[in-house]
XYZ file of C-alpha atoms in Angstrom:
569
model
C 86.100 134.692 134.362
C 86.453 131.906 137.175
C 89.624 130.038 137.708
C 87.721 127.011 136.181
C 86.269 128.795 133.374
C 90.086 129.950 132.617
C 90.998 125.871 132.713
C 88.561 124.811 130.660
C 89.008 127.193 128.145
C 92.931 126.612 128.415
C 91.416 122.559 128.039
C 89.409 123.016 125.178
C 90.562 121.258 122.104
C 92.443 123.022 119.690
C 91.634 122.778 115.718
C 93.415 123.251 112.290
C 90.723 124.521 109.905
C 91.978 123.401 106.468
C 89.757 123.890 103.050
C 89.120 120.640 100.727
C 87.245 120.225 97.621
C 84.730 117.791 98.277
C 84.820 115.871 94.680
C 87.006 117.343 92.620
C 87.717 120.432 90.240
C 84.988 119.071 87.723
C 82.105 118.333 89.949
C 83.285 121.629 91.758
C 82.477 123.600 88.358
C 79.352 121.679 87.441
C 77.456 121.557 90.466
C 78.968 124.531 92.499
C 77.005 123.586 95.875
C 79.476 120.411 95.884
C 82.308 122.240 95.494
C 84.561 122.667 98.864
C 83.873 122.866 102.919
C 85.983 123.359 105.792
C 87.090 120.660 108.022
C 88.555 120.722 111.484
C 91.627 118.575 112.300
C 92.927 117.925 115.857
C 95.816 120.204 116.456
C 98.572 118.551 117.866
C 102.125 119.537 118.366
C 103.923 118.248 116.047
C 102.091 120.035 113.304
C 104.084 121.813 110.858
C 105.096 122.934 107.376
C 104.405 119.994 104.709
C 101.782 119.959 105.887
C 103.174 117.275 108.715
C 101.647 115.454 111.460
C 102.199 112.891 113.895
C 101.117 110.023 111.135
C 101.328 111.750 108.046
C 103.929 113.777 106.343
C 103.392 116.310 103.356
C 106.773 115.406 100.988
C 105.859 117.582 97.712
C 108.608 115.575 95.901
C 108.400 115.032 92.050
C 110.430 112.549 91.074
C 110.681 113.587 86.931
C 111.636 116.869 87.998
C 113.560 115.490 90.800
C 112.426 118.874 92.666
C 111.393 119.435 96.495
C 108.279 121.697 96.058
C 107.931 124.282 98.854
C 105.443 122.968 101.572
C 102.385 125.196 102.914
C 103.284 126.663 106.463
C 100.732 127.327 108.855
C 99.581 130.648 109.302
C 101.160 132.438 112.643
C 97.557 132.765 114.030
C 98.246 128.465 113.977
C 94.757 127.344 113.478
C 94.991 127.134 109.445
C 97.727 127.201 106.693
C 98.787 129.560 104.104
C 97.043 128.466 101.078
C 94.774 130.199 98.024
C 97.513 133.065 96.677
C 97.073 131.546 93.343
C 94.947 130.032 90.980
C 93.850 126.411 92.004
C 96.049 124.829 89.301
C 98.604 126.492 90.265
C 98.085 126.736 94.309
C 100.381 123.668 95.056
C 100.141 124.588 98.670
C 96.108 124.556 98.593
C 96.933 120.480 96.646
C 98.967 119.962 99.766
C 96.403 120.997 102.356
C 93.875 119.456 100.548
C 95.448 115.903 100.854
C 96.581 115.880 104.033
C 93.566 117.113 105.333
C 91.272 114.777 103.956
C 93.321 111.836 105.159
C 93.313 113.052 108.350
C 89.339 113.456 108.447
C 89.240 109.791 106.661
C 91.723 107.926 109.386
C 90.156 109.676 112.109
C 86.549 108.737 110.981
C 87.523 104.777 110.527
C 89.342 104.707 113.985
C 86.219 105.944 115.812
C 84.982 103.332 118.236
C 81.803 103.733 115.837
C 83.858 102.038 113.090
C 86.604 99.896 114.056
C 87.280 101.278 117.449
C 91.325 101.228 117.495
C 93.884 103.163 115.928
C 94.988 101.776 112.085
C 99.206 100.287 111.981
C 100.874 100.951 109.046
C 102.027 97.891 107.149
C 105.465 99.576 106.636
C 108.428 100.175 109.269
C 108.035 104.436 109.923
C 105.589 106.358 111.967
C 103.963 108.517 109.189
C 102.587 107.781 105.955
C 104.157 109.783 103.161
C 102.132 111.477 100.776
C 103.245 112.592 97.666
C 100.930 115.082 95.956
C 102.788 115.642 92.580
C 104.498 112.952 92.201
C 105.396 113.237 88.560
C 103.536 112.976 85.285
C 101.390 109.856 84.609
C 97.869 109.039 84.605
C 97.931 107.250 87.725
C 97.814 107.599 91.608
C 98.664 104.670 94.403
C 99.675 103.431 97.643
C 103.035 101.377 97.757
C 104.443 99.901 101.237
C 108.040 99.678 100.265
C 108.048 103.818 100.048
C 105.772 104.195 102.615
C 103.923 106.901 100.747
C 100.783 107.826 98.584
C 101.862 108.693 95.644
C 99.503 111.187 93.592
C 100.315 112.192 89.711
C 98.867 114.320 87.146
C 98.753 115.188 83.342
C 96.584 116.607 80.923
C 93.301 115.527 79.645
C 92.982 114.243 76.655
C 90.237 116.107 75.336
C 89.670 119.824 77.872
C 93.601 119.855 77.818
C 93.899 120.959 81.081
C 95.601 119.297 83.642
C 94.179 117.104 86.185
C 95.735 116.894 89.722
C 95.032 113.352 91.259
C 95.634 114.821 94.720
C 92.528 117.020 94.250
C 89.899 114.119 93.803
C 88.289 113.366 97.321
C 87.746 109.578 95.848
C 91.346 109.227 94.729
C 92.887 110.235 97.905
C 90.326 108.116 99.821
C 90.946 105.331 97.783
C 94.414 105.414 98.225
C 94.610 105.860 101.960
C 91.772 102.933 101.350
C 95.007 100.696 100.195
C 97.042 101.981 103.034
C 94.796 101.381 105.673
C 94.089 97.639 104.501
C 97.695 96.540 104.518
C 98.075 97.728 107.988
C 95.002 95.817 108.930
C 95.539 92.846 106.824
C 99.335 92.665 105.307
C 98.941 89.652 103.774
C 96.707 90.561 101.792
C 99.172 91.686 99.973
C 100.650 88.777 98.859
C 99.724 86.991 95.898
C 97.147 84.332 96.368
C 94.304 84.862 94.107
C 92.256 87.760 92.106
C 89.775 87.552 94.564
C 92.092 88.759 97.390
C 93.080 91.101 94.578
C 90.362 92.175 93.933
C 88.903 92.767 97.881
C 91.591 95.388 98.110
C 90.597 97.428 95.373
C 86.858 97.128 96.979
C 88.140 98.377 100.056
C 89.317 101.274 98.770
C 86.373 102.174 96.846
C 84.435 101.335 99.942
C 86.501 104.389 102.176
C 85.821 106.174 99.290
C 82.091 106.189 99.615
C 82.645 105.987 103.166
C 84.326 109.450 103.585
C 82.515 110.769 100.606
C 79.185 110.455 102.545
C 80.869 111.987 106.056
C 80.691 115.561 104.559
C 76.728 117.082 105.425
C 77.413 119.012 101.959
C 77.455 115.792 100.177
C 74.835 114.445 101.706
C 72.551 117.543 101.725
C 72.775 117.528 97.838
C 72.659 113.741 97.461
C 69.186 113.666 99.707
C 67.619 116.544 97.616
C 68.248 115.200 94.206
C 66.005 111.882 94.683
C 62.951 110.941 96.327
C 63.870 107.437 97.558
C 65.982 105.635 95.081
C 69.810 106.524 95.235
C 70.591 105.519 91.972
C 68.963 108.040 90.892
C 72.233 109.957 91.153
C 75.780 109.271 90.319
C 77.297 111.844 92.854
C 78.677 109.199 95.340
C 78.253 106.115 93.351
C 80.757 107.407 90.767
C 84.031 107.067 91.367
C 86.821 109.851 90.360
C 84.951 111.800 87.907
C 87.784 114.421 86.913
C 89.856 111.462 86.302
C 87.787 109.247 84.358
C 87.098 112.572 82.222
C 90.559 113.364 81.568
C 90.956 109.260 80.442
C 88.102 109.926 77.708
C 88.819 110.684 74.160
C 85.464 112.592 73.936
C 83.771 115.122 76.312
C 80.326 114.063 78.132
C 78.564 114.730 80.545
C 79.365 114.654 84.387
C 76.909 111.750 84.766
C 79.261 109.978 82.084
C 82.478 110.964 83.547
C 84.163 108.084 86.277
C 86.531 105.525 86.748
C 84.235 103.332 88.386
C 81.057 103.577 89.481
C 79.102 101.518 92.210
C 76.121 101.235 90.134
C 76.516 98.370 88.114
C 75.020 94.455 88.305
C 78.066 92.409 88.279
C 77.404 89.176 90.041
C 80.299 86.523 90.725
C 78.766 84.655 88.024
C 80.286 87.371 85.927
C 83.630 86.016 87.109
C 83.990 82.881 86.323
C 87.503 82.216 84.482
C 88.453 86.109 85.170
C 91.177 86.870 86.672
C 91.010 90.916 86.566
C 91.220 92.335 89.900
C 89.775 95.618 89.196
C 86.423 92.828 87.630
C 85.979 91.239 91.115
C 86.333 94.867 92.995
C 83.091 96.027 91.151
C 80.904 92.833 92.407
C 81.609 94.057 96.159
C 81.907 97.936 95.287
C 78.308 96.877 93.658
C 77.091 95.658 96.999
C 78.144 98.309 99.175
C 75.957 100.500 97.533
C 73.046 98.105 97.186
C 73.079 97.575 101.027
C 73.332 101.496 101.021
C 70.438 101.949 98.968
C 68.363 99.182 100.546
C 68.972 100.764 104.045
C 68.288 104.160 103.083
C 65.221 103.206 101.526
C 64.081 101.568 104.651
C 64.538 104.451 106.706
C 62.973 106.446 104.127
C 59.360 103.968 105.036
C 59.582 104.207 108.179
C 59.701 108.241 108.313
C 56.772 108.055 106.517
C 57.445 111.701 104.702
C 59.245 112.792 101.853
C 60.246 116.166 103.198
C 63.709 116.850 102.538
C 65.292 116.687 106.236
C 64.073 113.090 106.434
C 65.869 112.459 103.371
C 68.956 113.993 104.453
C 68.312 112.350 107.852
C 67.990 108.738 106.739
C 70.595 109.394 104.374
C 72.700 109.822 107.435
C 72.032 107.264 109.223
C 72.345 105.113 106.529
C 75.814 105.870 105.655
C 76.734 105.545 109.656
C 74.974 101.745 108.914
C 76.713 100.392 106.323
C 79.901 102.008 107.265
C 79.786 100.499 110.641
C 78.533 96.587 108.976
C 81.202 97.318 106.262
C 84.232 97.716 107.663
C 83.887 96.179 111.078
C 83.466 92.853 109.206
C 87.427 93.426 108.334
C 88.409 91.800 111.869
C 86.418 88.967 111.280
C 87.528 88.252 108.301
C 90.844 85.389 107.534
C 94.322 86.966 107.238
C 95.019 85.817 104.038
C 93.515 85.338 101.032
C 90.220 86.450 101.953
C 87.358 85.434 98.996
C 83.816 87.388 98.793
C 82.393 84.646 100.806
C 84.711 85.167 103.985
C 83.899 88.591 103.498
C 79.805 88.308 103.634
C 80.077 86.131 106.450
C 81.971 88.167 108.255
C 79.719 91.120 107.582
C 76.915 89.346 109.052
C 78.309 87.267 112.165
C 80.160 91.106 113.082
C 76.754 92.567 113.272
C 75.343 89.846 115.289
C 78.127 89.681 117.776
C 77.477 93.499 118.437
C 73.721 93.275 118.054
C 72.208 90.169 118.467
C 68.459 91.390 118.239
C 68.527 92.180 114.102
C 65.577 95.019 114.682
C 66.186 97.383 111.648
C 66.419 93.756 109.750
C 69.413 95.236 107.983
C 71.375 91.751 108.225
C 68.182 90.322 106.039
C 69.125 92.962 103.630
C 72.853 91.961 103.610
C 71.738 88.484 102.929
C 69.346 89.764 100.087
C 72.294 92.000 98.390
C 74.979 88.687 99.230
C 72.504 86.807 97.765
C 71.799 88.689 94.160
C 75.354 89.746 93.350
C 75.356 85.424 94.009
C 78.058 85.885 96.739
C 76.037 83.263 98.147
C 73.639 80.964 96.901
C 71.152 80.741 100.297
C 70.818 83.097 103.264
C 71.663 80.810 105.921
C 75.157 80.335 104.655
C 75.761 83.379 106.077
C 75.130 81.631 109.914
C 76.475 78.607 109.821
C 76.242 76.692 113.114
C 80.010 77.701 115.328
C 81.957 74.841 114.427
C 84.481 75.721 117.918
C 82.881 76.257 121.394
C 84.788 77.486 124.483
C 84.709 73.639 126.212
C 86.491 72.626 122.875
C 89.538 74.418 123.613
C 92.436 73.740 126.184
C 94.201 76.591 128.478
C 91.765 79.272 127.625
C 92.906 81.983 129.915
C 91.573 85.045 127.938
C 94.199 87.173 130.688
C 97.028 85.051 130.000
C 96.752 84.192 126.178
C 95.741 88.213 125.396
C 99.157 89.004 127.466
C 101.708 88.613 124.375
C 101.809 87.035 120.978
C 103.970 84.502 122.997
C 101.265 83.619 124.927
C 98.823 83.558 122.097
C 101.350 81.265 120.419
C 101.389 78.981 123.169
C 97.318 78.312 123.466
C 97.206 78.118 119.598
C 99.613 75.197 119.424
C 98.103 73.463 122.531
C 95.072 73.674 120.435
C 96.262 72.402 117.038
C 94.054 69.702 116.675
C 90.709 71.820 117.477
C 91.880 75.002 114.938
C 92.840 72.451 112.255
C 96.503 73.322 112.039
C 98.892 70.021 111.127
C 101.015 69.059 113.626
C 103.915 70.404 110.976
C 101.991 73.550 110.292
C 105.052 76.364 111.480
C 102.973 79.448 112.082
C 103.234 82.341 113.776
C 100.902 85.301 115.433
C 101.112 88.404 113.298
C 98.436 89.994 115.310
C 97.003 90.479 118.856
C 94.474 93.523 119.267
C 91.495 95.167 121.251
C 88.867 96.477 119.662
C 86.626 99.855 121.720
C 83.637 99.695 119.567
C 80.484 101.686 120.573
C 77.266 102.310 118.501
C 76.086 105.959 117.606
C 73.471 105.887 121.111
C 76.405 104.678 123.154
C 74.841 101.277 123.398
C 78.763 99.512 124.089
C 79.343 96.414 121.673
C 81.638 93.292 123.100
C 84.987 94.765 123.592
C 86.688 92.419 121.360
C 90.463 90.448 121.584
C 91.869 89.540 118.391
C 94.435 86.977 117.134
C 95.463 86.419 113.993
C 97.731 83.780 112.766
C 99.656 82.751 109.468
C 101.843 79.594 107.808
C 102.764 78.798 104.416
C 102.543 75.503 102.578
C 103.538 75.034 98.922
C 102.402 74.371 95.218
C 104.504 72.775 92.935
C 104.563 74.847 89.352
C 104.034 71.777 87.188
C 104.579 72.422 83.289
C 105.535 74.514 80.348
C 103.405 76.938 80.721
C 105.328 78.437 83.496
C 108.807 79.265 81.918
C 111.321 80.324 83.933
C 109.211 79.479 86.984
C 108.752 76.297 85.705
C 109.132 73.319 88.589
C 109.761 75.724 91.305
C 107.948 76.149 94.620
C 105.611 79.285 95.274
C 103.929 79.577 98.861
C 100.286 78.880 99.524
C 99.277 81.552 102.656
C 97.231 80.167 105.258
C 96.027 81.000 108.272
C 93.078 82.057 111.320
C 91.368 84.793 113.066
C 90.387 83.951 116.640
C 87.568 86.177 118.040
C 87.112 86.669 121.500
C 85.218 89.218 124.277
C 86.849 90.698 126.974
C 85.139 87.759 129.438
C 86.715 85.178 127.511
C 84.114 83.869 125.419
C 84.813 82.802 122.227
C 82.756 84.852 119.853
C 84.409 83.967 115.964
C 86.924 81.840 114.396
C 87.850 81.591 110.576
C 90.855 79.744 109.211
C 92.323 79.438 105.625
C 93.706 75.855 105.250
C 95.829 73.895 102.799
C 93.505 72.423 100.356
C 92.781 71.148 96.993
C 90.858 73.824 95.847
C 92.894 76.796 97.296
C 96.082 74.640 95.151
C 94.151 74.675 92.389
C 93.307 78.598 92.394
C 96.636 79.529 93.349
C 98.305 77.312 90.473
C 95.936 78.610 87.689
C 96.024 82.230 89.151
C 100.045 81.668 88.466
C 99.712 80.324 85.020
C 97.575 83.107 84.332
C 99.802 86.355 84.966
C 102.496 83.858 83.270
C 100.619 84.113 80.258
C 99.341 87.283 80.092
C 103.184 88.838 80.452
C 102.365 90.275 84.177
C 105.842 88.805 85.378
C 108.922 90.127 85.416
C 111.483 87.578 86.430
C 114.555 87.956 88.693
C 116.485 84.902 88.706
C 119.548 86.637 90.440
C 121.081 86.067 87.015
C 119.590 87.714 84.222
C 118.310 90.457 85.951
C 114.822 91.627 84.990
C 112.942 90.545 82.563
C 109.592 89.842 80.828
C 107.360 89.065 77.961
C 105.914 92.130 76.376
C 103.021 93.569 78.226
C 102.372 95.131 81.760
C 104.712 94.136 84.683
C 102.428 94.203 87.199
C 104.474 91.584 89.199
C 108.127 90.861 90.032
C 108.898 86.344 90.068
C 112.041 86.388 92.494
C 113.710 82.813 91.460
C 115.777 81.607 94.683
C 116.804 78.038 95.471
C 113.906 76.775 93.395
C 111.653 78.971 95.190
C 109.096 81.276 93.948
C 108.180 84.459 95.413
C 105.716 86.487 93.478
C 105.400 90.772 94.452
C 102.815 93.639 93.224
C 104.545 96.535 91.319
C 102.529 99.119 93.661
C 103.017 101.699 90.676
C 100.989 99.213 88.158
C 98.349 98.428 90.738
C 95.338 99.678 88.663
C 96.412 98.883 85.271
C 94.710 96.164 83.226
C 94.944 94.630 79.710
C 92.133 95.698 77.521
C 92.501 94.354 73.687
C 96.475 93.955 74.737
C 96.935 97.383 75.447
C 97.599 98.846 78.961
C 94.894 100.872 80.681
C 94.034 102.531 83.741
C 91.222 101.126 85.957
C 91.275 103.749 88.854
């Protein structure tokens, strides 16, 4: 062997090979072709016992038990860990694996410059996100900023009787990291400005779910052979934690039966009106992921003009890399606060065009078709409106200068008040300034993209008895822009949430709403906590006649239904 050869081999990049089940434990027993694969994770050096990596850490700590489980070590060969001594319920070290390696397969699939093209922040202060595979005993799983962590539960189904590990369902982990990923992309989403925004971030993680589901051949392979040309056909991807929703059910059915929440449904936005349900609004957009999926796939189906079964797993393929890629790159085009359906849709669609301009698959006609059914919109062109901001509108553009800090970015937004339609008293501030390295699948290279995004607050009034203890104070209406520009200078998208009636007037009945319903519990420095009867899925801090409303992370996916508390997923 050459000197060369010798450096190239000593070059070559080195791989963890960790098992994960692909679905889960159920879909694993019922359709045993789905059951688990091997993926390969970047080695790097800082891997070790947890498992732990440089942006995720293994913590097996169960809070009811208030225990430190043992955490799988790697193997002194060092390209796998120690796992599959016991039986799976009892192989906590396989749960561990199994987690951490399916986050790291998800985070590095969305950072590809296919996808979003830059590494994902974390919304929270440390360098790794915390995962938490057995948590404690609850029917619940879910991502919570202040801990920094995943949290994943289990319990016992209510009818097999056997447990159910939350860290073993591909779509629960997914959907999870789906909630971690957004509110480093998009913190403020996080606050509380309407269901919609709510509801978007449930979406989101269903849509990483399908995402990462569809990024294992396996899945695909069995997906494409079950159907001819119509996806719904199946329920494999479109259903949503089937384990889970089984061990929710009183009675035993089938595996087509058994889900949280499943992508094939016909919710419009008409469907919506007066709701306030988060987990309501998540299925109109979870709905239209899969439509655009299906329409695409479909399409590519035509044009292979065959039905053999590599074209099917070929267009299924490419269909997944599609949406994906329309999906989730619409994120950075999108407001950074209180984003609403119709943000979202137009940001799917003027994304695409800014990286493709000639539409020759016609798969932004097919957005517009699925915007337009689930009655996102009401007419396709509302999804192109005319730029309302051209470059000769702005003062001291400079993209060198303005892309050089937030300061700087600061310093051309408020020379350009007037133009971005922020109030001379508007007191905002940048929260983000980004590049984007975003290539398509034949290398063809997109704009290279800058990114600011800016925030203020203004303020409602809570006028009335309805609102109790909150009653006459102030709570903050979020608002805010995304400037969008290439690497030239050229101003490619702008978006901006401002202070209006109508955004009052959603925030104020959105208020009076999880008033009513018992959502709040209220800390008025005084009385400590404290609420009606019902799920707290908020916390009302009362200072200075101030409002400041918080998600309980650990309540995220809990909903009323008849007055009782239930799990959405």
């Amino acid at each position: 062997m050459s000197a060369f050869e010798v450096y190239k081999k000593n070059q070559a990049v080195k791989t963890i090979r960790a098992e994960i089940i692909l679905k889960d434990p159920l879909v694993e027993e019922e359709i045993p072709t789905l059951g688990r694969d091997f993926v390969e994770i970047k080695d790097e050096a800082c891997i070790g016992t947890g498992p732990t990596s440089s942006r995720i850490a293994v913590i097996d700590y169960n809070g009811a038990l208030d225990r430190v489980f043992k955490g799988a070590e790697l193997h002194h060969d060092k390209t796998r860990f120690k796992t599959g001594r016991r039986p799976l319920e009892r192989d906590f070290h396989f749960h561990q694996v199994n987690a951490w390696a399916i986050i790291h397969k998800t985070l590095a699939l969305l950072e590809n410059p296919d996808v979003l093209g830059r590494r994902i922040p974390w919304a929270f202060e440390w360098g790794r996100l915390k995962v938490l595979p057995h948590a404690g005993y609850w029917e619940n799983a879910y991502y919570d900023r202040g801990t920094g962590a995943l949290h994943f539960f289990y319990f016992e189904g209510r009818c097999s009787g056997r447990p159910v590990f939350t860290c073993l369902s591909h779509d629960i982990v997914t959907h999870e990291l789906g909630h971690a990923v957004l509110d480093g992309l998009k913190p403020y989403y996080n606050e509380v400005t309407s269901a919609a925004t709510g509801g978007f971030h449930e979406y989101f993680g269903d849509a990483i779910a399908l995402t990462a589901a569809l990024d294992h051949r396996k899945v695909i392979v069995e997906v494409a052979g079950r159907q001819d040309q119509v996806l719904s056909t199946t329920s494999l991807i479109a259903n949503i934690g089937q384990q889970f929703g089984q061990g929710l059910a009183a009675e035993y059915g089938s595996i087509a039966d058994a889900y949280l929440r499943t992508a094939q449904n016909n919710k419009t936005m008409d469907d919506l009106v007066g709701v306030y349900e988060e987990h309501d609004y998540s299925e109109v957009m979870t709905g239209a992921y899969y439509d655009l999926l299906e329409n695409v796939y479909t399409h590519l189906i035509e044009q292979k003009d065959s039905r053999k079964g590599n074209d099917r797993v070929a267009a299924l393929y490419n269909a997944a890399r599609v949406v994906r890629r329309m999906m989730l790159r619409a994120v950075d085009y999108c407001p950074p606060v209180d984003v609403r359906y119709f943000d979202y849709a137009q940001a799917v669609f003027r994304a695409d065009k800014m990286a493709y301009p000639i539409d020759a698959e016609e798969y932004r006609n097919m957005w517009a078709g699925v915007a337009k059914g689930r009655k996102i919109i009401r007419e396709s062109g509302e999804l192109d409106p005319k730029p309302a901001i051209h470059n000769s509108d702005l003062r001291n553009l400079d993209i060198d200068n303005l892309a050089a800090s937030t300061t700087d970015a600061y310093d051309f937004i408020d020379s350009n008040r007037g133009v971005l339609g922020l109030s001379p008293t508007a007191d905002f501030r940048v929260i983000n300034l980004y590049r984007t390295k975003k290539i398509s699948s034949d290398d063809y290279r997109v704009p290279q993209e800058i990114i600011i995004e800016f925030v203020w607050a203004s303020e409602i009034k809570l006028t009335g008895r309805d609102f109790g203890p909150l009653r006459n104070g102030f709570l903050p209406l979020w608002c805010g822009g995304t400037l969008v520009f290439n690497r030239e200078g050229n101003l490619l998208h702008y978006t901006v949430k401002q202070d209006d009636d109508a955004r009052r007037e959603d925030l104020f009945q959105y208020a009076r709403y999880l008033v009513r319903e018992g959502y709040l519990a209220i800390d008025d420095g005084e009385r400590g906590l404290g609420a009606a009867a019902g799920a707290r899925k908020f916390t009302a801090t009362i200072e200075n006649g101030r409002v400041s409303l918080s998600k309980q992370a650990a309540m995220r996916h809990f909903h009323k239904d008849n007055g009782e508390e239930v799990e959405n997923g």
